[in-house]
Short mmCIF file of C-alpha atoms (C1' of nucleotides) in Angstrom, two decimals:
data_model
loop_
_atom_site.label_atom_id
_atom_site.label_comp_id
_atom_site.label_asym_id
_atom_site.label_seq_id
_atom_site.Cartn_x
_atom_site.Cartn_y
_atom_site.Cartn_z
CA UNK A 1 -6.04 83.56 30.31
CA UNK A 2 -7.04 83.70 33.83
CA UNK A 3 -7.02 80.66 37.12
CA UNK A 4 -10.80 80.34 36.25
CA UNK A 5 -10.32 79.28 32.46
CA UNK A 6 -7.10 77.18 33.75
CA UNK A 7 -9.93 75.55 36.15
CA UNK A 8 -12.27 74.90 33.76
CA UNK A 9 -9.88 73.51 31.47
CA UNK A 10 -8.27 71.08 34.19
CA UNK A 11 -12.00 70.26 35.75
CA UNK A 12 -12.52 69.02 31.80
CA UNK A 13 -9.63 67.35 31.56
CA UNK A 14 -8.78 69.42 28.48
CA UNK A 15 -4.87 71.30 27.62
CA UNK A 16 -4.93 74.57 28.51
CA UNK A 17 -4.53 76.18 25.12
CA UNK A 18 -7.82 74.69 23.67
CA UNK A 19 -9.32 77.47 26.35
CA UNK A 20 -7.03 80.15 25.97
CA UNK A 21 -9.64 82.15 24.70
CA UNK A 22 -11.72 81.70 27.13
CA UNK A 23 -12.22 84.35 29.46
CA UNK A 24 -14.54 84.66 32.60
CA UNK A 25 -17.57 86.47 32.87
CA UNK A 26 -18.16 86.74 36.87
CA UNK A 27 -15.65 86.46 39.52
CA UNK A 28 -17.64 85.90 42.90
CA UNK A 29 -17.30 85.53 46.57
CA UNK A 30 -19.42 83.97 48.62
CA UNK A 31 -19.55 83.33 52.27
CA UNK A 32 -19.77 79.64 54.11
CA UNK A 33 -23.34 78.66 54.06
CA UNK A 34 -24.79 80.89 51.58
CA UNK A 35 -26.78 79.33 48.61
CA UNK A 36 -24.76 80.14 45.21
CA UNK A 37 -28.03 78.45 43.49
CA UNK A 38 -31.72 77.27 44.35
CA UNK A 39 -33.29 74.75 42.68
CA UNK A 40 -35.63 76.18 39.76
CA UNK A 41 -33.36 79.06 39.14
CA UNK A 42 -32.50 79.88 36.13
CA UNK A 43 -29.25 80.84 34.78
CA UNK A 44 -27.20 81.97 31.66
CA UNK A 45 -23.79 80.79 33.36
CA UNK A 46 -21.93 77.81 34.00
CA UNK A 47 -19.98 78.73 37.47
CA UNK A 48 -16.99 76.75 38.04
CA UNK A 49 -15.34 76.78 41.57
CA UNK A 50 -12.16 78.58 41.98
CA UNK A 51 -11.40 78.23 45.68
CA UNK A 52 -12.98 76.31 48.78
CA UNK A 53 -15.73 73.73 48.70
CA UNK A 54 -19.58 73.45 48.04
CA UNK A 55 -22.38 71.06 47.70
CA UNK A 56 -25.03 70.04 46.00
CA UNK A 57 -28.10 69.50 47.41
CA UNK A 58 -31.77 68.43 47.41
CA UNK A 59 -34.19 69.55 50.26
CA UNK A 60 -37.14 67.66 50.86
CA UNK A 61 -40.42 68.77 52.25
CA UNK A 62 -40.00 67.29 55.45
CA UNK A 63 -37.04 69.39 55.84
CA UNK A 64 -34.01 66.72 55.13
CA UNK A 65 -31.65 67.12 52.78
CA UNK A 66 -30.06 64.75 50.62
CA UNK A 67 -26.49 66.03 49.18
CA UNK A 68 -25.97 64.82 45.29
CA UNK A 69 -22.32 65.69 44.86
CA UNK A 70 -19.00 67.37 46.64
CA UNK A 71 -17.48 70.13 44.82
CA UNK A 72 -13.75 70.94 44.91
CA UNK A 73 -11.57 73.55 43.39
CA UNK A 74 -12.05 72.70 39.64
CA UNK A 75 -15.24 71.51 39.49
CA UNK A 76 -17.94 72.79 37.48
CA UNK A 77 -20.82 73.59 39.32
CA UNK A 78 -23.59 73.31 36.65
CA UNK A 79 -22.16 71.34 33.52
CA UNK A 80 -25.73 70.46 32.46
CA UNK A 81 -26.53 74.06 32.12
CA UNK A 82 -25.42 73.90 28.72
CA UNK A 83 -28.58 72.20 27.57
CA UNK A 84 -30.73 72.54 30.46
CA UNK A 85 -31.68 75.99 31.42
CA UNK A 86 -33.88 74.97 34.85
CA UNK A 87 -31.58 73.39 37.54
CA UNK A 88 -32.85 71.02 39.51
CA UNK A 89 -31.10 71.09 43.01
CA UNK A 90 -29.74 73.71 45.00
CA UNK A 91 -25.61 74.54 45.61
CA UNK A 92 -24.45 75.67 48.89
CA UNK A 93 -21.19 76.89 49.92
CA UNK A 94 -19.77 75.01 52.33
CA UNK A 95 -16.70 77.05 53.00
CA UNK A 96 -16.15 80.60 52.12
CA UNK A 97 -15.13 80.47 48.63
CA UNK A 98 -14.97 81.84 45.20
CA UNK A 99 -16.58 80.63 41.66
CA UNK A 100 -16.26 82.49 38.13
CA UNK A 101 -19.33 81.91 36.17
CA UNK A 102 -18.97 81.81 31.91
CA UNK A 103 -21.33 83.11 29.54
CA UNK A 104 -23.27 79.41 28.69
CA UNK A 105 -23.38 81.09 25.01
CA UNK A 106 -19.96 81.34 24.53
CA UNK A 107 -19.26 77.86 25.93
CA UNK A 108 -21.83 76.17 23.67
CA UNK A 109 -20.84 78.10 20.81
CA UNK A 110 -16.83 76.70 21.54
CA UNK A 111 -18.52 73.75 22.48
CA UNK A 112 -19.71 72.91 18.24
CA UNK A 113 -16.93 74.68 16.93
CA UNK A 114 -14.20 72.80 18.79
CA UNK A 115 -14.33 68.68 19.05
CA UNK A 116 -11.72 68.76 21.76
CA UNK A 117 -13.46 70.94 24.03
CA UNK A 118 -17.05 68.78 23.07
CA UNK A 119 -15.30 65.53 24.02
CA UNK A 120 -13.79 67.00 27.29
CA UNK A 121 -17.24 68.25 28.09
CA UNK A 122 -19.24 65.02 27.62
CA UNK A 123 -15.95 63.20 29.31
CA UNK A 124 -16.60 64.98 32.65
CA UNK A 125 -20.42 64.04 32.17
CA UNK A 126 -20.20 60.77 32.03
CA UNK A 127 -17.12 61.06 35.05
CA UNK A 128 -20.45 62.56 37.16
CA UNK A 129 -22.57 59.37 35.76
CA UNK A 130 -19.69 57.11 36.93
CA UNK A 131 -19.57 58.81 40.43
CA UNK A 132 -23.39 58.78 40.74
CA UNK A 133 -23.09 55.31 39.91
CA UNK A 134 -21.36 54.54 42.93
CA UNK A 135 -23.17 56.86 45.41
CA UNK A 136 -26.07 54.99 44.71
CA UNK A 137 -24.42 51.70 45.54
CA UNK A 138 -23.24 52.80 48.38
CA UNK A 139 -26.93 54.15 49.35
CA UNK A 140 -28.71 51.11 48.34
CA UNK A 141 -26.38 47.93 49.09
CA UNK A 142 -24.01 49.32 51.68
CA UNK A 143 -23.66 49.45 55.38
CA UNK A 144 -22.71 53.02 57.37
CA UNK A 145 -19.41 52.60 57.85
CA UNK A 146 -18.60 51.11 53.79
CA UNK A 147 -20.17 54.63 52.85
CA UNK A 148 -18.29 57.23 55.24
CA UNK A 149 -15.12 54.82 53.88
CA UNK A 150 -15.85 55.38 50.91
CA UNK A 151 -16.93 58.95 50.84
CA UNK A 152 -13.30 59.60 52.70
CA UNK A 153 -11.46 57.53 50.10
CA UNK A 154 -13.20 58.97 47.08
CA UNK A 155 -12.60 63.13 48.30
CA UNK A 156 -9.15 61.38 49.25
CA UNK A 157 -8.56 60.40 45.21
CA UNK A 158 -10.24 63.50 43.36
CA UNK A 159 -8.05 65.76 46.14
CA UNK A 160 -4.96 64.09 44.73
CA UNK A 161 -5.74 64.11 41.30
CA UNK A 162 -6.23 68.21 41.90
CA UNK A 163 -2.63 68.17 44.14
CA UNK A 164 -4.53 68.80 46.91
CA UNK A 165 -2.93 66.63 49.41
CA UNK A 166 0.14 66.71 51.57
CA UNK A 167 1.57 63.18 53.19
CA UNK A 168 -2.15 61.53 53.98
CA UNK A 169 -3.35 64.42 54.92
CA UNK A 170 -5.71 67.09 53.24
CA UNK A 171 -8.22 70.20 54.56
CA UNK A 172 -11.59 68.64 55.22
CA UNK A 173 -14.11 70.84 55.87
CA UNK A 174 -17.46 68.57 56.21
CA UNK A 175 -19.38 68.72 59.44
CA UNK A 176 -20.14 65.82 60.70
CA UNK A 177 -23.82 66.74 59.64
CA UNK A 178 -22.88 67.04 56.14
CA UNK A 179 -21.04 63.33 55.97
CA UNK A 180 -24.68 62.50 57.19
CA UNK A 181 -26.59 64.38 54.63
CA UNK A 182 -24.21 62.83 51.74
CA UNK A 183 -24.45 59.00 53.11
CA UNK A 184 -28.28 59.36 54.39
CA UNK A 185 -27.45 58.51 57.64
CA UNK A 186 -27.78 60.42 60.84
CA UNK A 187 -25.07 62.90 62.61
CA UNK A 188 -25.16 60.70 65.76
CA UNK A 189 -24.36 57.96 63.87
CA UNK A 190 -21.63 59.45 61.28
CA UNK A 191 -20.70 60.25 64.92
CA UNK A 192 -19.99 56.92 66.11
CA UNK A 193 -18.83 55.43 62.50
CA UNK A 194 -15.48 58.21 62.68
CA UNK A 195 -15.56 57.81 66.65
CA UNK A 196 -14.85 53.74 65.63
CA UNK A 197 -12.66 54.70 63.01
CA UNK A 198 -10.55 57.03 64.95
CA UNK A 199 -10.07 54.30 68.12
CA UNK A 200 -8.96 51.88 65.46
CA UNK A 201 -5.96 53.91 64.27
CA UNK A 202 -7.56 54.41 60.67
CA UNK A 203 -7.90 58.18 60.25
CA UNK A 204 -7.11 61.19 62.55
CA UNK A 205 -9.30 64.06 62.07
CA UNK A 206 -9.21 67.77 63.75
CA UNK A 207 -10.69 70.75 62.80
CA UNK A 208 -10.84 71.00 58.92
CA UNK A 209 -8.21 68.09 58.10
CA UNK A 210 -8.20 64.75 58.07
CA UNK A 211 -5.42 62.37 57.92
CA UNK A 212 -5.61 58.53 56.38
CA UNK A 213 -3.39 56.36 58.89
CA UNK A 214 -4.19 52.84 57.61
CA UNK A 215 -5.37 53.44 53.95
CA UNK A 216 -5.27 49.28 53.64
CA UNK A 217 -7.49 49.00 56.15
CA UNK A 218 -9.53 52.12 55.18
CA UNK A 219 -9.60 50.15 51.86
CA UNK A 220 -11.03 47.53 53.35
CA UNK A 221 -14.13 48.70 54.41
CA UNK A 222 -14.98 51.57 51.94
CA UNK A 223 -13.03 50.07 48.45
CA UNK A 224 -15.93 49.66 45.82
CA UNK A 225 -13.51 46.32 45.01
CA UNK A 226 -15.61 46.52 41.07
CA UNK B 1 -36.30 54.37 8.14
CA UNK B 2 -37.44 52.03 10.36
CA UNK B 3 -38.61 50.94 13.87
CA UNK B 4 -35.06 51.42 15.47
CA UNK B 5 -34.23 54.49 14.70
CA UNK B 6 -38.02 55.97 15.07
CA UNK B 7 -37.43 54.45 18.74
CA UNK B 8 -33.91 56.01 18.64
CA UNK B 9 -35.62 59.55 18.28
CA UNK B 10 -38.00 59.27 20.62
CA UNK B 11 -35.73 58.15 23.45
CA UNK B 12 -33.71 61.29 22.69
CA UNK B 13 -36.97 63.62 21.77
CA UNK B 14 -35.93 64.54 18.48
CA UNK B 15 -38.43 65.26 15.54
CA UNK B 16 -38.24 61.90 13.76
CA UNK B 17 -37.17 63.84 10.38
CA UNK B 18 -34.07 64.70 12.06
CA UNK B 19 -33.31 60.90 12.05
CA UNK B 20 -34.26 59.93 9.01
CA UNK B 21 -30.88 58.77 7.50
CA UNK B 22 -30.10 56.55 10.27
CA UNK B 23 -30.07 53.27 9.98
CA UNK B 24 -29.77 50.32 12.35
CA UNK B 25 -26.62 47.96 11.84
CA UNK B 26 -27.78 44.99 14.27
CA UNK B 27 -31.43 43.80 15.17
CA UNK B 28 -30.60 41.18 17.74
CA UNK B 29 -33.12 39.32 20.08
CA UNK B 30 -32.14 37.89 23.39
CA UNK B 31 -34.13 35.48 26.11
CA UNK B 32 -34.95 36.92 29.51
CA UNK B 33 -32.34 36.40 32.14
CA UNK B 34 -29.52 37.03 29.55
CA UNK B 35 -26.73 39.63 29.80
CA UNK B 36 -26.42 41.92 27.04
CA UNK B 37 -23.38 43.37 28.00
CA UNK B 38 -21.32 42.95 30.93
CA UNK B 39 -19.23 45.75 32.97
CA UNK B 40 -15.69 45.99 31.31
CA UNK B 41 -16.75 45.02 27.88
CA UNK B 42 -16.02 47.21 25.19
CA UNK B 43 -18.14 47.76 21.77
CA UNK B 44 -18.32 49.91 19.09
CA UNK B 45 -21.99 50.09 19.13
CA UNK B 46 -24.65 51.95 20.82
CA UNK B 47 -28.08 49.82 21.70
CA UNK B 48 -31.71 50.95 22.02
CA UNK B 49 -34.48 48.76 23.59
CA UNK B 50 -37.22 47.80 21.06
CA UNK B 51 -38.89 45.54 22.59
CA UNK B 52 -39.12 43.94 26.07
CA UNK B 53 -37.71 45.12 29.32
CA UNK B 54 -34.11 45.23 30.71
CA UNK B 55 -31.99 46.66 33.56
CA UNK B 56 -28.73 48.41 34.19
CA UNK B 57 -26.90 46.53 37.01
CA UNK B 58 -23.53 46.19 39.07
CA UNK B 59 -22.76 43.15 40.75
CA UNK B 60 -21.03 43.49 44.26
CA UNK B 61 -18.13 41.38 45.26
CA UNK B 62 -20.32 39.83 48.04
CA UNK B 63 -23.02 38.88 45.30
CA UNK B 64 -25.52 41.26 46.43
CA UNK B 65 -26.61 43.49 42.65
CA UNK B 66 -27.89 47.10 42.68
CA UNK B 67 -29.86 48.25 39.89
CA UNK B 68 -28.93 51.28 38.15
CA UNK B 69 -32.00 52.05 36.07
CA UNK B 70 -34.93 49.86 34.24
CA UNK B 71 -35.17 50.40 30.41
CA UNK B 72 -38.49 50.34 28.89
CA UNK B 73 -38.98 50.16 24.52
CA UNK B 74 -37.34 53.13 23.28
CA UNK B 75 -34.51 53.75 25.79
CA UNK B 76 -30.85 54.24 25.39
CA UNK B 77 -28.88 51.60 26.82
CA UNK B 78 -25.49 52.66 26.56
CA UNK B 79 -25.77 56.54 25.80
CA UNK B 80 -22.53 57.37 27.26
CA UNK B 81 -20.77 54.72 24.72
CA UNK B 82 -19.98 57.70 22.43
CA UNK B 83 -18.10 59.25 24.88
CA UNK B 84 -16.58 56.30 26.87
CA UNK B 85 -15.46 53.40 25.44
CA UNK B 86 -15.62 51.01 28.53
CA UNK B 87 -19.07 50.44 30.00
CA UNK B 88 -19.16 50.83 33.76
CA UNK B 89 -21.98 48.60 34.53
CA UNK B 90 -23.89 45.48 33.08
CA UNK B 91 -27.43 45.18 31.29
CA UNK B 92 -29.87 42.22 31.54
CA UNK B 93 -32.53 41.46 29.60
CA UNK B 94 -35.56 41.29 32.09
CA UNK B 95 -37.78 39.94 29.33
CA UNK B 96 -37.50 38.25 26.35
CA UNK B 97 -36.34 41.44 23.88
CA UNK B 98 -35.43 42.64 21.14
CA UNK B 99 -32.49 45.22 20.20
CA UNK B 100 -30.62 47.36 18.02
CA UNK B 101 -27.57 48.34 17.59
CA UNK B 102 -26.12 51.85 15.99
CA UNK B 103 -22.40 52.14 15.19
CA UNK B 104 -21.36 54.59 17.68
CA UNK B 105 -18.89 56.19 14.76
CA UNK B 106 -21.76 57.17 12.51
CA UNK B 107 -23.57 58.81 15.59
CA UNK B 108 -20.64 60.96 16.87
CA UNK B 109 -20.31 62.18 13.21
CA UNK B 110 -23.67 63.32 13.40
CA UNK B 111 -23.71 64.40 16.54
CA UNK B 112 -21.28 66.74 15.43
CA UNK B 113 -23.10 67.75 12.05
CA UNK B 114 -26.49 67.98 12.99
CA UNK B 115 -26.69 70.66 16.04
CA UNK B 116 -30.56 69.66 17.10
CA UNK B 117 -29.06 65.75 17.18
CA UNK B 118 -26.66 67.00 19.87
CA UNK B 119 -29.08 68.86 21.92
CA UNK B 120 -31.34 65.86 21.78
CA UNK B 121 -28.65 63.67 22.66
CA UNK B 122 -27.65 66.19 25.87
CA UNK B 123 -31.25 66.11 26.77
CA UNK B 124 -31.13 62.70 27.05
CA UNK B 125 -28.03 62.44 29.33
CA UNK B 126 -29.34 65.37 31.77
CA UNK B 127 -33.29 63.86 31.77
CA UNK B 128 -30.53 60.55 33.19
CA UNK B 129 -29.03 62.51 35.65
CA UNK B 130 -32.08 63.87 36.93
CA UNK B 131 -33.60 60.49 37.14
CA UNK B 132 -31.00 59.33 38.87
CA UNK B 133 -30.48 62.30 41.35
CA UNK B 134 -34.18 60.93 42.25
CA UNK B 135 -33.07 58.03 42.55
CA UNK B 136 -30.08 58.87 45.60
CA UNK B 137 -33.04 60.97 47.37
CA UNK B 138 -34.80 57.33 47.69
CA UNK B 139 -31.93 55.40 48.62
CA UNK B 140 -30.39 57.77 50.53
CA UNK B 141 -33.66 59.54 52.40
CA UNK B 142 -36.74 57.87 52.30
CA UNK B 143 -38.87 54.69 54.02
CA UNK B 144 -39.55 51.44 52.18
CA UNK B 145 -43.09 52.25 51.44
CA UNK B 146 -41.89 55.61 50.01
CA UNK B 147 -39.12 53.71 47.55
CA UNK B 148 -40.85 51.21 46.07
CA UNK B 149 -44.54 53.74 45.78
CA UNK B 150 -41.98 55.90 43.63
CA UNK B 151 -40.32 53.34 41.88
CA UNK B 152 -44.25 52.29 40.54
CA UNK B 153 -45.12 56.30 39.75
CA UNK B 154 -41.89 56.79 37.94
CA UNK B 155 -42.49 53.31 35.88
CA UNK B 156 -46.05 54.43 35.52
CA UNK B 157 -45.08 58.20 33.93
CA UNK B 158 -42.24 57.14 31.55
CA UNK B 159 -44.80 54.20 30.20
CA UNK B 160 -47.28 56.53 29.72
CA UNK B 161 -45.19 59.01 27.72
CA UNK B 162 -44.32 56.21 25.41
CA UNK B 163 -47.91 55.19 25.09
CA UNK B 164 -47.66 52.03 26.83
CA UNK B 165 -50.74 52.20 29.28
CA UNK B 166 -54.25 51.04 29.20
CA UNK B 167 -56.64 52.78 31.65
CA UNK B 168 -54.74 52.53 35.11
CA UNK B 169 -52.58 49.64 34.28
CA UNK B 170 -49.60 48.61 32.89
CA UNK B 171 -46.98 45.78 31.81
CA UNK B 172 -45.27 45.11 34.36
CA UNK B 173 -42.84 42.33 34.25
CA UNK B 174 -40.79 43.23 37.80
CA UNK B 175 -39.84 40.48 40.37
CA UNK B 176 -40.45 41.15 43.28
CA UNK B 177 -36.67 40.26 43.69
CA UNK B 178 -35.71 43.19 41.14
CA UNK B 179 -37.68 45.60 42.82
CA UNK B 180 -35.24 44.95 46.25
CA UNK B 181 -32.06 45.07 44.10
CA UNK B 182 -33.81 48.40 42.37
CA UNK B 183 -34.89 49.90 45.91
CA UNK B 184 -32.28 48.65 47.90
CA UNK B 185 -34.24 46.57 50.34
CA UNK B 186 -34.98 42.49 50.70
CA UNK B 187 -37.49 40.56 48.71
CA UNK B 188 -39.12 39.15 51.75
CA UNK B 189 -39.92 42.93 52.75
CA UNK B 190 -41.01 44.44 49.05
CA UNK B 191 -43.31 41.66 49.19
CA UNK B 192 -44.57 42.83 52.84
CA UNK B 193 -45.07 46.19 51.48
CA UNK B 194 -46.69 45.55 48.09
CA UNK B 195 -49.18 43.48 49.72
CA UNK B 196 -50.18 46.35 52.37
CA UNK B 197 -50.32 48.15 49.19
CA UNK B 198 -52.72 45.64 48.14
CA UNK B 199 -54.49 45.63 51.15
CA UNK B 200 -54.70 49.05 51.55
CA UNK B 201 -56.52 49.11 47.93
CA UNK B 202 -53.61 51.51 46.31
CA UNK B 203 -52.77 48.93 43.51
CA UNK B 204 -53.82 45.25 41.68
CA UNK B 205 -51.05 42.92 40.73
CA UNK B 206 -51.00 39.84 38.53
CA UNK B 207 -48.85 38.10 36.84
CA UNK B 208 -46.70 40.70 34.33
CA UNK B 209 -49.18 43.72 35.22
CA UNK B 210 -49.94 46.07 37.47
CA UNK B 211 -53.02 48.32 37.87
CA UNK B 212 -53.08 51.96 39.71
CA UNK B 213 -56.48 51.83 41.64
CA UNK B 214 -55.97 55.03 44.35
CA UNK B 215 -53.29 57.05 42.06
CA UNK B 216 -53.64 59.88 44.66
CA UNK B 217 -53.16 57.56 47.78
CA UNK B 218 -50.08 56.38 46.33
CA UNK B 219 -48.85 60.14 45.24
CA UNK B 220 -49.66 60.92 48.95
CA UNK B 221 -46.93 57.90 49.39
CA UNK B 222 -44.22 57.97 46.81
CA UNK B 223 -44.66 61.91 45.29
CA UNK B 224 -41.61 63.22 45.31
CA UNK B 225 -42.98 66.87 45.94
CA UNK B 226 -40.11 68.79 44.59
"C1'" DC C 1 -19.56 86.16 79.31
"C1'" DG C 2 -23.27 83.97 76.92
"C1'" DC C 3 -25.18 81.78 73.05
"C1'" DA C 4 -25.54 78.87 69.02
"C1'" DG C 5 -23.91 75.09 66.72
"C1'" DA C 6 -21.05 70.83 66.45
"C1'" DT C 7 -19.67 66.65 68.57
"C1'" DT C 8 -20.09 62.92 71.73
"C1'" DT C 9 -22.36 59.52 74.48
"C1'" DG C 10 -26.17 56.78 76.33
"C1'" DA C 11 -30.72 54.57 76.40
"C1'" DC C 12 -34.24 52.96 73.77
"C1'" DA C 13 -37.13 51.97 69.74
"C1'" DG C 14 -38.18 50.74 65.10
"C1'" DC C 15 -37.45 49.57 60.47
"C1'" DC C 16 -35.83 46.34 57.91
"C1'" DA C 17 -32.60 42.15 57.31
"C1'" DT C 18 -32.04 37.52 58.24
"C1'" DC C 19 -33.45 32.93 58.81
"C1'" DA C 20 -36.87 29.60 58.11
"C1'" DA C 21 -40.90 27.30 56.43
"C1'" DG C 22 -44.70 26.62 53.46
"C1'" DG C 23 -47.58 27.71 49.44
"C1'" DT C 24 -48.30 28.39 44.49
"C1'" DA C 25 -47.39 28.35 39.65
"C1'" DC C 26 -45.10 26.50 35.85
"C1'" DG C 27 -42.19 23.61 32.91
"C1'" DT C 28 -40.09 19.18 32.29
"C1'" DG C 29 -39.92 14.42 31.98
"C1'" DG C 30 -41.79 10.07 33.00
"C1'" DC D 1 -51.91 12.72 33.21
"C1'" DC D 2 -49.04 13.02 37.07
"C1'" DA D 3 -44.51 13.42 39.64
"C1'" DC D 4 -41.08 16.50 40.43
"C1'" DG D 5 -37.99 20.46 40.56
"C1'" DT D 6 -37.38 25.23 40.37
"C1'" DA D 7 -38.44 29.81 40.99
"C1'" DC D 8 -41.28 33.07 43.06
"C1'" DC D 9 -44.19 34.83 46.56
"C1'" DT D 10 -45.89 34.89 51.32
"C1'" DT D 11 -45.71 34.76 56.23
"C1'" DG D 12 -43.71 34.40 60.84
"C1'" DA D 13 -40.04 34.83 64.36
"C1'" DT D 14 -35.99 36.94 65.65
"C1'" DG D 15 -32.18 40.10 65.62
"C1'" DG D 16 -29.25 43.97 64.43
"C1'" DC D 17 -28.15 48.23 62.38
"C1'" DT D 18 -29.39 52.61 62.57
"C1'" DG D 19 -32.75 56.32 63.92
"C1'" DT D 20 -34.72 58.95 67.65
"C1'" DC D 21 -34.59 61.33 71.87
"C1'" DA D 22 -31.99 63.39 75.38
"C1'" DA D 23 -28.30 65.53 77.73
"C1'" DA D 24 -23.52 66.84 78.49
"C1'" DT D 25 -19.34 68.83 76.62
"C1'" DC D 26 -16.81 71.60 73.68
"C1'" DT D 27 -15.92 75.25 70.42
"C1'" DG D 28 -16.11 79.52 68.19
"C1'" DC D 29 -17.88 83.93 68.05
"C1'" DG D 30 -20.20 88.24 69.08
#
DNA sequence: CGCAGATTTGACAGCCATCAAGGTACGTGG
DNA sequence: CCACGTACCTTGATGGCTGTCAAATCTGCG
């Protein structure tokens, strides 16, 4: 038993002892910046992230590029890999940080032999759907300062859930250009958005934290309200 | 055997033999405009179009719907239901149609019994998540034009893998109103851009069809260019 | 110190939303 | 058969949110 396998089980939602013998294959470390995958790789392991953040992304001809997800300690970097060999966007690392990959034979083979561990990997699918699901809300129905509110208030949540917060507070390490790239606006404008937020006594940000001062009001603007 | 679950293998691109003890437990039909299930709701079922079109939706507090996906004959509609018990969204029949239903306890038992059913079932989730990453690059990078061009090539492909065109054209049974809750953008402008697509001689619309007449043109448009 | 990248701010433009009006098709009821 | 209502599509005028362009400031880092 190792952190990764403890990650993997907590990213799944599972008890540690269905993955006690589960052991990790690779145990990396990659600098800010640096791809971990391009899209069209192939692979033979799921990676799951041990420490720091990372992103995945989709660049576009013109040279934009649209950000699909945030990863955090504990998530699992490919979970389709399991039954999809290509991958179909890239994964950058977004702080320096460190991923363990498992063997995706070992996992599917646990995967069929154990119902636990099948339910706990189809339950954080369909957690992605869900989260999709409200990305592309926010995308197609909602104005620029609904979806940095939102994008602060969802990180705020899934950093919780991990323990990853202290008071309000908790490390944020998106560039302003990222928060664009994720909400498919503009860094000028992401600019302005946190710029209004900050005058308005809703957050406090610095470099690599941010702070929720008003969550009501934060709410306010960026709650999905379903 | 019947039409249900031959429909039921195809969506998931299974061998129909692998199906062949599956039987449907509810045909139902349903008028157009009529919900089939609503967000919250819980069942014990799992449904797959047979005939007619419908939509995946979530209605905003302020009225305002986005569209999650369209469902054409032969699609899914609640493929996570083995997995999650509440549904997160709503589905709408767009035309008059006609369903089944599968009791979601005889699927998970073969799910687990039958490994190729739970690959084809996993394929069917990830080819979801792929769609829908596409679907975030629209909303969340690209013009009008390009949305709705990519919305018609992505109706156009998945028809004709279930054999559903005729020469260039196609059902087509959209609103111009669903298209804007589908794309994110206003009915007054969809219609502004389908008729420079008109103009421009890329398509032919009528009532409940639509006709491809410059396929490259619109590529040059909507192609996603991955 | 010098450079590259991130953030901030301002001016301006454009895409698309909003508001409004009119046309067409279709179903219903007289 | 025709009046009428409803829903959809179309078109125009106007406005606002956000993108684009530009430049200054700040920061970290070699």
């Amino acid at each position: 038993m190792n952190i990764c396998s403890v990650l993997l089980c907590a990213a799944s939602g599972e008890e540690i002892s269905v993955c006690k013998e589960l052991d990790w294959q690779d145990h990396k470390k990659i600098r800010a910046h640096k791809n971990i995958k391009s899209a069209g790789e192939q692979s033979d392991r799921v990676y799951v992230v041990c420490d720091g953040w990372a992103f995945r992304f989709v660049l576009l001809p013109d040279g934009r590029k649209q950000i699909l997800s945030i990863l955090i300690p504990g998530d699992v970097i490919t979970p389709t890999r399991l039954f999809d060999e290509n991958v179909r966007f890239s994964v950058q690392a977004l702080t320096d940080m460190q991923y363990c990959g498992f063997a995706s034979s070992i996992l599917k083979a646990k995967l069929i032999a154990d119902l636990a561990f099948l339910d706990a990997w189809a339950n954080l699918l369909v957690a992605e759907r869900h989260h999709h699901f409200g990305l592309l809300i926010d995308l197609g129905s909602r104005t620029a300062d609904e979806r940095i509110a939102h994008l602060i208030l969802d990180l705020k949540l899934r950093l919780k859930r991990r323990g990853m917060m202290v008071e309000r507070s908790f490390v944020f390490p998106l560039s302003q250009r990222l928060i664009a790239a994720a909400t498919g606006l503009t860094p000028e404008h992401v600019s302005r958005v946190m710029g209004s937020f900050r005058r308005e006594g809703l957050i406090e940000n610095g470099k690599g934290f941010l702070r929720i001062v008003n969550l009501p009001g934060l709410q306010r603007i960026g709650g999905l309200n379903l």
